[in-house]
Amino acid sequence: MIIFYDGNCPLCSTEMTKLKQADTANNIKLEDLNAPDFSERYSYVDKDKAMTHLQAQTNSGEMIYGLDVTYQAWRIVGKHRWLKIFRLPIISFFADCGYLFFAKYRHSISRFLMPNTKCSNGQCSIKTRGVK
């Protein structure tokens, strides 16, 4: 699976880091939408659309979106049990609405939840006090 994500989003980058740490079989490839050559390497991915919500390409070539990406990615690494509830019929509707809200405001939410994080050029890092 290839996951196309916003590397300038601290929460997104944190989740992708944790996901890769859990991916001991190396079944997931992460691609930062902010990479300078992203559009050249993945011309079939609409970068503007991908910036609105998480996208991934399965090994069979199918594109999946939003919480389906999150669920499938964590399923691949064997840590998805708690996410199953978000894919249940009625709950999935509300979970998807919540995800779309998060996706739209992810940078503001990240600044609120992670105020000591700074991102640029697809890299997020924690600012240390007293160091510029």
mmCIF file of N, CA and C in Angstrom:
data_model
loop_
_atom_site.group_PDB
_atom_site.id
_atom_site.type_symbol
_atom_site.label_atom_id
_atom_site.label_comp_id
_atom_site.label_asym_id
_atom_site.label_seq_id
_atom_site.Cartn_x
_atom_site.Cartn_y
_atom_site.Cartn_z
ATOM 1 N N MET A 1 0.843 -1.172 0.000
ATOM 2 C CA MET A 1 0.000 0.000 0.000
ATOM 3 C C MET A 1 0.884 1.229 0.000
ATOM 4 N N ILE A 2 0.492 2.223 -0.780
ATOM 5 C CA ILE A 2 1.181 3.517 -0.792
ATOM 6 C C ILE A 2 0.221 4.529 -0.197
ATOM 7 N N ILE A 3 0.657 5.234 0.838
ATOM 8 C CA ILE A 3 -0.169 6.262 1.461
ATOM 9 C C ILE A 3 0.367 7.626 1.065
ATOM 10 N N PHE A 4 -0.514 8.463 0.549
ATOM 11 C CA PHE A 4 -0.184 9.830 0.149
ATOM 12 C C PHE A 4 -0.686 10.751 1.265
ATOM 13 N N TYR A 5 0.229 11.418 1.957
ATOM 14 C CA TYR A 5 -0.158 12.199 3.129
ATOM 15 C C TYR A 5 0.516 13.565 3.124
ATOM 16 N N ASP A 6 -0.014 14.468 3.943
ATOM 17 C CA ASP A 6 0.515 15.823 4.088
ATOM 18 C C ASP A 6 1.594 15.822 5.162
ATOM 19 N N GLY A 7 2.839 15.820 4.750
ATOM 20 C CA GLY A 7 3.961 15.813 5.680
ATOM 21 C C GLY A 7 4.118 17.103 6.452
ATOM 22 N N ASN A 8 3.387 18.152 6.060
ATOM 23 C CA ASN A 8 3.428 19.420 6.796
ATOM 24 C C ASN A 8 2.360 19.488 7.872
ATOM 25 N N CYS A 9 1.669 18.413 8.098
ATOM 26 C CA CYS A 9 0.661 18.322 9.154
ATOM 27 C C CYS A 9 1.274 17.527 10.310
ATOM 28 N N PRO A 10 1.514 18.164 11.455
ATOM 29 C CA PRO A 10 2.156 17.463 12.567
ATOM 30 C C PRO A 10 1.418 16.202 13.021
ATOM 31 N N LEU A 11 0.104 16.261 13.142
ATOM 32 C CA LEU A 11 -0.647 15.071 13.556
ATOM 33 C C LEU A 11 -0.549 13.977 12.505
ATOM 34 N N CYS A 12 -0.625 14.371 11.241
ATOM 35 C CA CYS A 12 -0.530 13.396 10.147
ATOM 36 C C CYS A 12 0.848 12.738 10.144
ATOM 37 N N SER A 13 1.886 13.551 10.261
ATOM 38 C CA SER A 13 3.257 13.025 10.269
ATOM 39 C C SER A 13 3.496 12.115 11.462
ATOM 40 N N THR A 14 2.936 12.485 12.613
ATOM 41 C CA THR A 14 3.087 11.656 13.807
ATOM 42 C C THR A 14 2.427 10.300 13.596
ATOM 43 N N GLU A 15 1.213 10.303 13.029
ATOM 44 C CA GLU A 15 0.547 9.024 12.780
ATOM 45 C C GLU A 15 1.329 8.182 11.784
ATOM 46 N N MET A 16 1.847 8.800 10.729
ATOM 47 C CA MET A 16 2.599 8.043 9.727
ATOM 48 C C MET A 16 3.880 7.473 10.326
ATOM 49 N N THR A 17 4.530 8.212 11.208
ATOM 50 C CA THR A 17 5.732 7.712 11.879
ATOM 51 C C THR A 17 5.395 6.488 12.723
ATOM 52 N N LYS A 18 4.315 6.577 13.489
ATOM 53 C CA LYS A 18 3.898 5.442 14.323
ATOM 54 C C LYS A 18 3.494 4.247 13.465
ATOM 55 N N LEU A 19 2.833 4.521 12.357
ATOM 56 C CA LEU A 19 2.431 3.453 11.446
ATOM 57 C C LEU A 19 3.655 2.736 10.891
ATOM 58 N N LYS A 20 4.655 3.487 10.441
ATOM 59 C CA LYS A 20 5.868 2.861 9.894
ATOM 60 C C LYS A 20 6.638 2.093 10.962
ATOM 61 N N GLN A 21 6.608 2.572 12.193
ATOM 62 C CA GLN A 21 7.263 1.836 13.276
ATOM 63 C C GLN A 21 6.593 0.483 13.485
ATOM 64 N N ALA A 22 5.274 0.441 13.294
ATOM 65 C CA ALA A 22 4.524 -0.812 13.458
ATOM 66 C C ALA A 22 4.627 -1.707 12.226
ATOM 67 N N ASP A 23 5.075 -1.153 11.117
ATOM 68 C CA ASP A 23 5.146 -1.877 9.844
ATOM 69 C C ASP A 23 6.449 -2.669 9.736
ATOM 70 N N THR A 24 6.582 -3.681 10.565
ATOM 71 C CA THR A 24 7.822 -4.458 10.616
ATOM 72 C C THR A 24 8.069 -5.255 9.338
ATOM 73 N N ALA A 25 7.020 -5.550 8.578
ATOM 74 C CA ALA A 25 7.169 -6.299 7.326
ATOM 75 C C ALA A 25 7.373 -5.369 6.126
ATOM 76 N N ASN A 26 7.403 -4.072 6.379
ATOM 77 C CA ASN A 26 7.615 -3.070 5.330
ATOM 78 C C ASN A 26 6.590 -3.203 4.189
ATOM 79 N N ASN A 27 5.314 -3.294 4.550
ATOM 80 C CA ASN A 27 4.234 -3.421 3.568
ATOM 81 C C ASN A 27 3.626 -2.088 3.156
ATOM 82 N N ILE A 28 4.031 -1.014 3.829
ATOM 83 C CA ILE A 28 3.450 0.300 3.560
ATOM 84 C C ILE A 28 4.542 1.255 3.125
ATOM 85 N N LYS A 29 4.255 1.960 2.053
ATOM 86 C CA LYS A 29 5.165 2.999 1.558
ATOM 87 C C LYS A 29 4.483 4.335 1.805
ATOM 88 N N LEU A 30 5.211 5.290 2.374
ATOM 89 C CA LEU A 30 4.669 6.617 2.631
ATOM 90 C C LEU A 30 5.202 7.603 1.608
ATOM 91 N N GLU A 31 4.296 8.412 1.070
ATOM 92 C CA GLU A 31 4.688 9.432 0.113
ATOM 93 C C GLU A 31 4.131 10.776 0.558
ATOM 94 N N ASP A 32 5.042 11.703 0.843
ATOM 95 C CA ASP A 32 4.664 13.046 1.266
ATOM 96 C C ASP A 32 4.222 13.851 0.041
ATOM 97 N N LEU A 33 3.013 14.385 0.116
ATOM 98 C CA LEU A 33 2.490 15.191 -0.988
ATOM 99 C C LEU A 33 3.320 16.442 -1.243
ATOM 100 N N ASN A 34 4.125 16.853 -0.256
ATOM 101 C CA ASN A 34 4.933 18.064 -0.385
ATOM 102 C C ASN A 34 6.298 17.819 -1.012
ATOM 103 N N ALA A 35 6.622 16.591 -1.329
ATOM 104 C CA ALA A 35 7.914 16.298 -1.961
ATOM 105 C C ALA A 35 7.988 17.031 -3.296
ATOM 106 N N PRO A 36 9.137 17.628 -3.604
ATOM 107 C CA PRO A 36 9.261 18.417 -4.832
ATOM 108 C C PRO A 36 8.922 17.647 -6.107
ATOM 109 N N ASP A 37 9.214 16.366 -6.131
ATOM 110 C CA ASP A 37 8.974 15.581 -7.348
ATOM 111 C C ASP A 37 7.729 14.703 -7.255
ATOM 112 N N PHE A 38 6.857 14.981 -6.260
ATOM 113 C CA PHE A 38 5.682 14.139 -6.066
ATOM 114 C C PHE A 38 4.837 14.035 -7.338
ATOM 115 N N SER A 39 4.488 15.162 -7.945
ATOM 116 C CA SER A 39 3.607 15.161 -9.117
ATOM 117 C C SER A 39 4.231 14.447 -10.314
ATOM 118 N N GLU A 40 5.535 14.475 -10.406
ATOM 119 C CA GLU A 40 6.207 13.757 -11.489
ATOM 120 C C GLU A 40 6.120 12.246 -11.279
ATOM 121 N N ARG A 41 6.334 11.803 -10.039
ATOM 122 C CA ARG A 41 6.319 10.379 -9.746
ATOM 123 C C ARG A 41 4.913 9.794 -9.676
ATOM 124 N N TYR A 42 3.940 10.610 -9.291
ATOM 125 C CA TYR A 42 2.557 10.136 -9.137
ATOM 126 C C TYR A 42 1.610 11.052 -9.893
ATOM 127 N N SER A 43 1.788 11.111 -11.198
ATOM 128 C CA SER A 43 0.976 12.011 -12.033
ATOM 129 C C SER A 43 -0.511 11.668 -11.994
ATOM 130 N N TYR A 44 -0.851 10.449 -11.625
ATOM 131 C CA TYR A 44 -2.249 10.028 -11.578
ATOM 132 C C TYR A 44 -2.949 10.449 -10.283
ATOM 133 N N VAL A 45 -2.207 11.003 -9.336
ATOM 134 C CA VAL A 45 -2.796 11.475 -8.083
ATOM 135 C C VAL A 45 -3.001 12.979 -8.174
ATOM 136 N N ASP A 46 -4.232 13.431 -7.987
ATOM 137 C CA ASP A 46 -4.543 14.857 -7.965
ATOM 138 C C ASP A 46 -4.093 15.401 -6.606
ATOM 139 N N LYS A 47 -2.967 16.100 -6.604
ATOM 140 C CA LYS A 47 -2.367 16.567 -5.351
ATOM 141 C C LYS A 47 -3.319 17.479 -4.581
ATOM 142 N N ASP A 48 -4.029 18.365 -5.270
ATOM 143 C CA ASP A 48 -4.959 19.261 -4.582
ATOM 144 C C ASP A 48 -6.063 18.466 -3.886
ATOM 145 N N LYS A 49 -6.596 17.462 -4.563
ATOM 146 C CA LYS A 49 -7.632 16.618 -3.966
ATOM 147 C C LYS A 49 -7.044 15.805 -2.811
ATOM 148 N N ALA A 50 -5.823 15.311 -2.996
ATOM 149 C CA ALA A 50 -5.184 14.511 -1.958
ATOM 150 C C ALA A 50 -4.910 15.343 -0.705
ATOM 151 N N MET A 51 -4.740 16.648 -0.879
ATOM 152 C CA MET A 51 -4.538 17.524 0.273
ATOM 153 C C MET A 51 -5.834 17.731 1.061
ATOM 154 N N THR A 52 -6.968 17.411 0.457
ATOM 155 C CA THR A 52 -8.230 17.602 1.173
ATOM 156 C C THR A 52 -8.545 16.429 2.086
ATOM 157 N N HIS A 53 -8.078 15.228 1.724
ATOM 158 C CA HIS A 53 -8.248 14.064 2.594
ATOM 159 C C HIS A 53 -7.271 12.966 2.190
ATOM 160 N N LEU A 54 -6.949 12.148 3.158
ATOM 161 C CA LEU A 54 -5.963 11.080 2.997
ATOM 162 C C LEU A 54 -6.332 10.141 1.845
ATOM 163 N N GLN A 55 -5.324 9.771 1.075
ATOM 164 C CA GLN A 55 -5.524 8.843 -0.037
ATOM 165 C C GLN A 55 -4.434 7.784 -0.002
ATOM 166 N N ALA A 56 -4.775 6.616 -0.533
ATOM 167 C CA ALA A 56 -3.786 5.542 -0.638
ATOM 168 C C ALA A 56 -4.093 4.700 -1.859
ATOM 169 N N GLN A 57 -3.077 4.010 -2.319
ATOM 170 C CA GLN A 57 -3.228 3.068 -3.422
ATOM 171 C C GLN A 57 -2.900 1.683 -2.865
ATOM 172 N N THR A 58 -3.844 0.767 -3.031
ATOM 173 C CA THR A 58 -3.627 -0.598 -2.548
ATOM 174 C C THR A 58 -2.665 -1.311 -3.491
ATOM 175 N N ASN A 59 -2.207 -2.474 -3.098
ATOM 176 C CA ASN A 59 -1.295 -3.256 -3.938
ATOM 177 C C ASN A 59 -1.941 -3.666 -5.253
ATOM 178 N N SER A 60 -3.291 -3.730 -5.277
ATOM 179 C CA SER A 60 -3.987 -4.084 -6.517
ATOM 180 C C SER A 60 -4.213 -2.867 -7.420
ATOM 181 N N GLY A 61 -3.820 -1.668 -6.945
ATOM 182 C CA GLY A 61 -3.960 -0.456 -7.742
ATOM 183 C C GLY A 61 -5.198 0.365 -7.420
ATOM 184 N N GLU A 62 -6.073 -0.157 -6.563
ATOM 185 C CA GLU A 62 -7.295 0.567 -6.188
ATOM 186 C C GLU A 62 -6.949 1.758 -5.292
ATOM 187 N N MET A 63 -7.624 2.883 -5.530
ATOM 188 C CA MET A 63 -7.448 4.051 -4.679
ATOM 189 C C MET A 63 -8.501 4.005 -3.576
ATOM 190 N N ILE A 64 -8.082 4.277 -2.345
ATOM 191 C CA ILE A 64 -8.997 4.354 -1.214
ATOM 192 C C ILE A 64 -8.770 5.693 -0.514
ATOM 193 N N TYR A 65 -9.762 6.111 0.297
ATOM 194 C CA TYR A 65 -9.753 7.474 0.815
ATOM 195 C C TYR A 65 -10.167 7.547 2.283
ATOM 196 N N GLY A 66 -9.723 8.630 2.951
ATOM 197 C CA GLY A 66 -10.175 8.956 4.292
ATOM 198 C C GLY A 66 -9.910 7.873 5.321
ATOM 199 N N LEU A 67 -10.942 7.608 6.141
ATOM 200 C CA LEU A 67 -10.797 6.616 7.205
ATOM 201 C C LEU A 67 -10.585 5.208 6.674
ATOM 202 N N ASP A 68 -10.984 4.945 5.442
ATOM 203 C CA ASP A 68 -10.699 3.630 4.852
ATOM 204 C C ASP A 68 -9.193 3.413 4.750
ATOM 205 N N VAL A 69 -8.450 4.482 4.466
ATOM 206 C CA VAL A 69 -6.984 4.387 4.415
ATOM 207 C C VAL A 69 -6.446 4.061 5.808
ATOM 208 N N THR A 70 -6.905 4.823 6.790
ATOM 209 C CA THR A 70 -6.451 4.606 8.158
ATOM 210 C C THR A 70 -6.743 3.177 8.602
ATOM 211 N N TYR A 71 -7.952 2.727 8.374
ATOM 212 C CA TYR A 71 -8.339 1.378 8.786
ATOM 213 C C TYR A 71 -7.480 0.321 8.088
ATOM 214 N N GLN A 72 -7.353 0.430 6.770
ATOM 215 C CA GLN A 72 -6.587 -0.575 6.019
ATOM 216 C C GLN A 72 -5.109 -0.559 6.398
ATOM 217 N N ALA A 73 -4.550 0.626 6.598
ATOM 218 C CA ALA A 73 -3.129 0.720 6.955
ATOM 219 C C ALA A 73 -2.860 0.054 8.303
ATOM 220 N N TRP A 74 -3.687 0.349 9.298
ATOM 221 C CA TRP A 74 -3.492 -0.250 10.615
ATOM 222 C C TRP A 74 -3.847 -1.731 10.589
ATOM 223 N N ARG A 75 -4.740 -2.143 9.700
ATOM 224 C CA ARG A 75 -5.048 -3.568 9.545
ATOM 225 C C ARG A 75 -3.816 -4.297 9.015
ATOM 226 N N ILE A 76 -3.140 -3.697 8.055
ATOM 227 C CA ILE A 76 -1.947 -4.301 7.459
ATOM 228 C C ILE A 76 -0.876 -4.569 8.520
ATOM 229 N N VAL A 77 -0.747 -3.660 9.485
ATOM 230 C CA VAL A 77 0.274 -3.839 10.519
ATOM 231 C C VAL A 77 -0.272 -4.571 11.746
ATOM 232 N N GLY A 78 -1.532 -5.018 11.670
ATOM 233 C CA GLY A 78 -2.112 -5.828 12.735
ATOM 234 C C GLY A 78 -2.559 -5.070 13.971
ATOM 235 N N LYS A 79 -2.809 -3.778 13.828
ATOM 236 C CA LYS A 79 -3.212 -2.972 14.987
ATOM 237 C C LYS A 79 -4.485 -2.194 14.670
ATOM 238 N N HIS A 80 -5.493 -2.907 14.184
ATOM 239 C CA HIS A 80 -6.712 -2.242 13.708
ATOM 240 C C HIS A 80 -7.959 -2.539 14.519
ATOM 241 N N ARG A 81 -7.864 -3.413 15.478
ATOM 242 C CA ARG A 81 -9.070 -3.872 16.188
ATOM 243 C C ARG A 81 -9.931 -2.723 16.697
ATOM 244 N N TRP A 82 -9.318 -1.723 17.296
ATOM 245 C CA TRP A 82 -10.096 -0.614 17.849
ATOM 246 C C TRP A 82 -10.718 0.251 16.752
ATOM 247 N N LEU A 83 -10.176 0.223 15.542
ATOM 248 C CA LEU A 83 -10.717 1.021 14.439
ATOM 249 C C LEU A 83 -11.948 0.393 13.785
ATOM 250 N N LYS A 84 -12.184 -0.879 14.021
ATOM 251 C CA LYS A 84 -13.312 -1.568 13.391
ATOM 252 C C LYS A 84 -14.630 -0.861 13.673
ATOM 253 N N ILE A 85 -14.765 -0.290 14.844
ATOM 254 C CA ILE A 85 -16.019 0.371 15.204
ATOM 255 C C ILE A 85 -16.341 1.517 14.241
ATOM 256 N N PHE A 86 -15.315 2.196 13.735
ATOM 257 C CA PHE A 86 -15.532 3.325 12.825
ATOM 258 C C PHE A 86 -16.003 2.896 11.441
ATOM 259 N N ARG A 87 -15.942 1.611 11.137
ATOM 260 C CA ARG A 87 -16.376 1.128 9.828
ATOM 261 C C ARG A 87 -17.733 0.424 9.897
ATOM 262 N N LEU A 88 -18.358 0.394 11.072
ATOM 263 C CA LEU A 88 -19.699 -0.170 11.196
ATOM 264 C C LEU A 88 -20.700 0.745 10.490
ATOM 265 N N PRO A 89 -21.754 0.181 9.885
ATOM 266 C CA PRO A 89 -22.672 0.932 9.024
ATOM 267 C C PRO A 89 -23.100 2.323 9.511
ATOM 268 N N ILE A 90 -23.752 2.453 10.616
ATOM 269 C CA ILE A 90 -24.239 3.775 11.038
ATOM 270 C C ILE A 90 -23.105 4.629 11.570
ATOM 271 N N ILE A 91 -22.211 4.023 12.324
ATOM 272 C CA ILE A 91 -21.099 4.768 12.909
ATOM 273 C C ILE A 91 -20.181 5.308 11.817
ATOM 274 N N SER A 92 -20.010 4.561 10.726
ATOM 275 C CA SER A 92 -19.086 5.002 9.669
ATOM 276 C C SER A 92 -19.508 6.343 9.074
ATOM 277 N N PHE A 93 -20.805 6.576 8.954
ATOM 278 C CA PHE A 93 -21.281 7.858 8.414
ATOM 279 C C PHE A 93 -20.780 9.009 9.281
ATOM 280 N N PHE A 94 -20.985 8.907 10.593
ATOM 281 C CA PHE A 94 -20.576 9.970 11.507
ATOM 282 C C PHE A 94 -19.055 10.055 11.631
ATOM 283 N N ALA A 95 -18.397 8.916 11.616
ATOM 284 C CA ALA A 95 -16.926 8.898 11.674
ATOM 285 C C ALA A 95 -16.342 9.571 10.432
ATOM 286 N N ASP A 96 -16.919 9.288 9.268
ATOM 287 C CA ASP A 96 -16.440 9.914 8.029
ATOM 288 C C ASP A 96 -16.668 11.424 8.052
ATOM 289 N N CYS A 97 -17.815 11.860 8.587
ATOM 290 C CA CYS A 97 -18.075 13.300 8.715
ATOM 291 C C CYS A 97 -17.043 13.937 9.646
ATOM 292 N N GLY A 98 -16.772 13.265 10.761
ATOM 293 C CA GLY A 98 -15.766 13.755 11.700
ATOM 294 C C GLY A 98 -14.389 13.803 11.061
ATOM 295 N N TYR A 99 -14.069 12.789 10.268
ATOM 296 C CA TYR A 99 -12.778 12.770 9.585
ATOM 297 C C TYR A 99 -12.668 13.938 8.604
ATOM 298 N N LEU A 100 -13.726 14.199 7.831
ATOM 299 C CA LEU A 100 -13.695 15.304 6.872
ATOM 300 C C LEU A 100 -13.496 16.641 7.578
ATOM 301 N N PHE A 101 -14.111 16.802 8.749
ATOM 302 C CA PHE A 101 -13.895 18.011 9.554
ATOM 303 C C PHE A 101 -12.426 18.097 9.960
ATOM 304 N N PHE A 102 -11.899 16.992 10.487
ATOM 305 C CA PHE A 102 -10.489 16.972 10.886
ATOM 306 C C PHE A 102 -9.586 17.295 9.701
ATOM 307 N N ALA A 103 -9.828 16.659 8.561
ATOM 308 C CA ALA A 103 -8.978 16.857 7.380
ATOM 309 C C ALA A 103 -8.965 18.322 6.954
ATOM 310 N N LYS A 104 -10.116 18.951 6.995
ATOM 311 C CA LYS A 104 -10.222 20.353 6.581
ATOM 312 C C LYS A 104 -9.455 21.273 7.528
ATOM 313 N N TYR A 105 -9.497 20.977 8.813
ATOM 314 C CA TYR A 105 -8.888 21.854 9.820
ATOM 315 C C TYR A 105 -7.663 21.232 10.493
ATOM 316 N N ARG A 106 -7.017 20.273 9.821
ATOM 317 C CA ARG A 106 -5.925 19.531 10.444
ATOM 318 C C ARG A 106 -4.762 20.409 10.878
ATOM 319 N N HIS A 107 -4.463 21.454 10.129
ATOM 320 C CA HIS A 107 -3.336 22.311 10.510
ATOM 321 C C HIS A 107 -3.675 23.118 11.758
ATOM 322 N N SER A 108 -4.886 23.648 11.827
ATOM 323 C CA SER A 108 -5.310 24.391 13.026
ATOM 324 C C SER A 108 -5.386 23.470 14.229
ATOM 325 N N ILE A 109 -5.939 22.283 14.042
ATOM 326 C CA ILE A 109 -6.037 21.310 15.133
ATOM 327 C C ILE A 109 -4.634 20.912 15.597
ATOM 328 N N SER A 110 -3.718 20.716 14.651
ATOM 329 C CA SER A 110 -2.334 20.363 14.995
ATOM 330 C C SER A 110 -1.673 21.478 15.796
ATOM 331 N N ARG A 111 -1.871 22.740 15.362
ATOM 332 C CA ARG A 111 -1.269 23.862 16.097
ATOM 333 C C ARG A 111 -1.804 23.928 17.524
ATOM 334 N N PHE A 112 -3.098 23.617 17.692
ATOM 335 C CA PHE A 112 -3.699 23.639 19.018
ATOM 336 C C PHE A 112 -3.180 22.493 19.888
ATOM 337 N N LEU A 113 -3.154 21.288 19.329
ATOM 338 C CA LEU A 113 -2.753 20.112 20.096
ATOM 339 C C LEU A 113 -1.243 19.952 20.226
ATOM 340 N N MET A 114 -0.506 20.491 19.257
ATOM 341 C CA MET A 114 0.949 20.326 19.237
ATOM 342 C C MET A 114 1.616 21.682 18.991
ATOM 343 N N PRO A 115 1.485 22.621 19.933
ATOM 344 C CA PRO A 115 1.967 23.988 19.694
ATOM 345 C C PRO A 115 3.482 24.112 19.536
ATOM 346 N N ASN A 116 4.235 23.136 19.973
ATOM 347 C CA ASN A 116 5.701 23.202 19.873
ATOM 348 C C ASN A 116 6.244 22.491 18.647
ATOM 349 N N THR A 117 5.398 22.305 17.648
ATOM 350 C CA THR A 117 5.819 21.616 16.439
ATOM 351 C C THR A 117 5.870 22.601 15.277
ATOM 352 N N LYS A 118 6.911 22.469 14.483
ATOM 353 C CA LYS A 118 7.051 23.326 13.301
ATOM 354 C C LYS A 118 7.304 22.428 12.102
ATOM 355 N N CYS A 119 6.621 22.713 10.999
ATOM 356 C CA CYS A 119 6.793 21.905 9.797
ATOM 357 C C CYS A 119 7.193 22.785 8.627
ATOM 358 N N SER A 120 8.104 22.270 7.829
ATOM 359 C CA SER A 120 8.471 22.929 6.574
ATOM 360 C C SER A 120 9.107 21.885 5.676
ATOM 361 N N ASN A 121 8.921 22.049 4.387
ATOM 362 C CA ASN A 121 9.491 21.129 3.398
ATOM 363 C C ASN A 121 9.152 19.669 3.692
ATOM 364 N N GLY A 122 7.937 19.416 4.179
ATOM 365 C CA GLY A 122 7.520 18.047 4.429
ATOM 366 C C GLY A 122 8.113 17.440 5.682
ATOM 367 N N GLN A 123 8.751 18.257 6.497
ATOM 368 C CA GLN A 123 9.370 17.749 7.725
ATOM 369 C C GLN A 123 8.762 18.438 8.925
ATOM 370 N N CYS A 124 8.309 17.668 9.894
ATOM 371 C CA CYS A 124 7.802 18.219 11.143
ATOM 372 C C CYS A 124 8.785 17.894 12.253
ATOM 373 N N SER A 125 9.043 18.888 13.098
ATOM 374 C CA SER A 125 9.922 18.643 14.233
ATOM 375 C C SER A 125 9.400 19.408 15.437
ATOM 376 N N ILE A 126 9.783 18.944 16.606
ATOM 377 C CA ILE A 126 9.383 19.585 17.849
ATOM 378 C C ILE A 126 10.378 20.694 18.147
ATOM 379 N N LYS A 127 9.856 21.905 18.386
ATOM 380 C CA LYS A 127 10.725 23.020 18.768
ATOM 381 C C LYS A 127 11.173 22.829 20.214
ATOM 382 N N THR A 128 12.449 23.073 20.459
ATOM 383 C CA THR A 128 12.947 22.962 21.822
ATOM 384 C C THR A 128 13.027 24.367 22.411
ATOM 385 N N ARG A 129 12.687 24.472 23.678
ATOM 386 C CA ARG A 129 12.729 25.768 24.341
ATOM 387 C C ARG A 129 14.157 26.289 24.391
ATOM 388 N N GLY A 130 14.301 27.582 24.125
ATOM 389 C CA GLY A 130 15.592 28.222 24.215
ATOM 390 C C GLY A 130 16.474 28.000 22.999
ATOM 391 N N VAL A 131 16.052 27.204 22.043
ATOM 392 C CA VAL A 131 16.844 26.954 20.844
ATOM 393 C C VAL A 131 16.080 27.479 19.644
ATOM 394 N N LYS A 132 16.742 28.260 18.817
ATOM 395 C CA LYS A 132 16.086 28.800 17.616
ATOM 396 C C LYS A 132 16.153 27.848 16.474
#
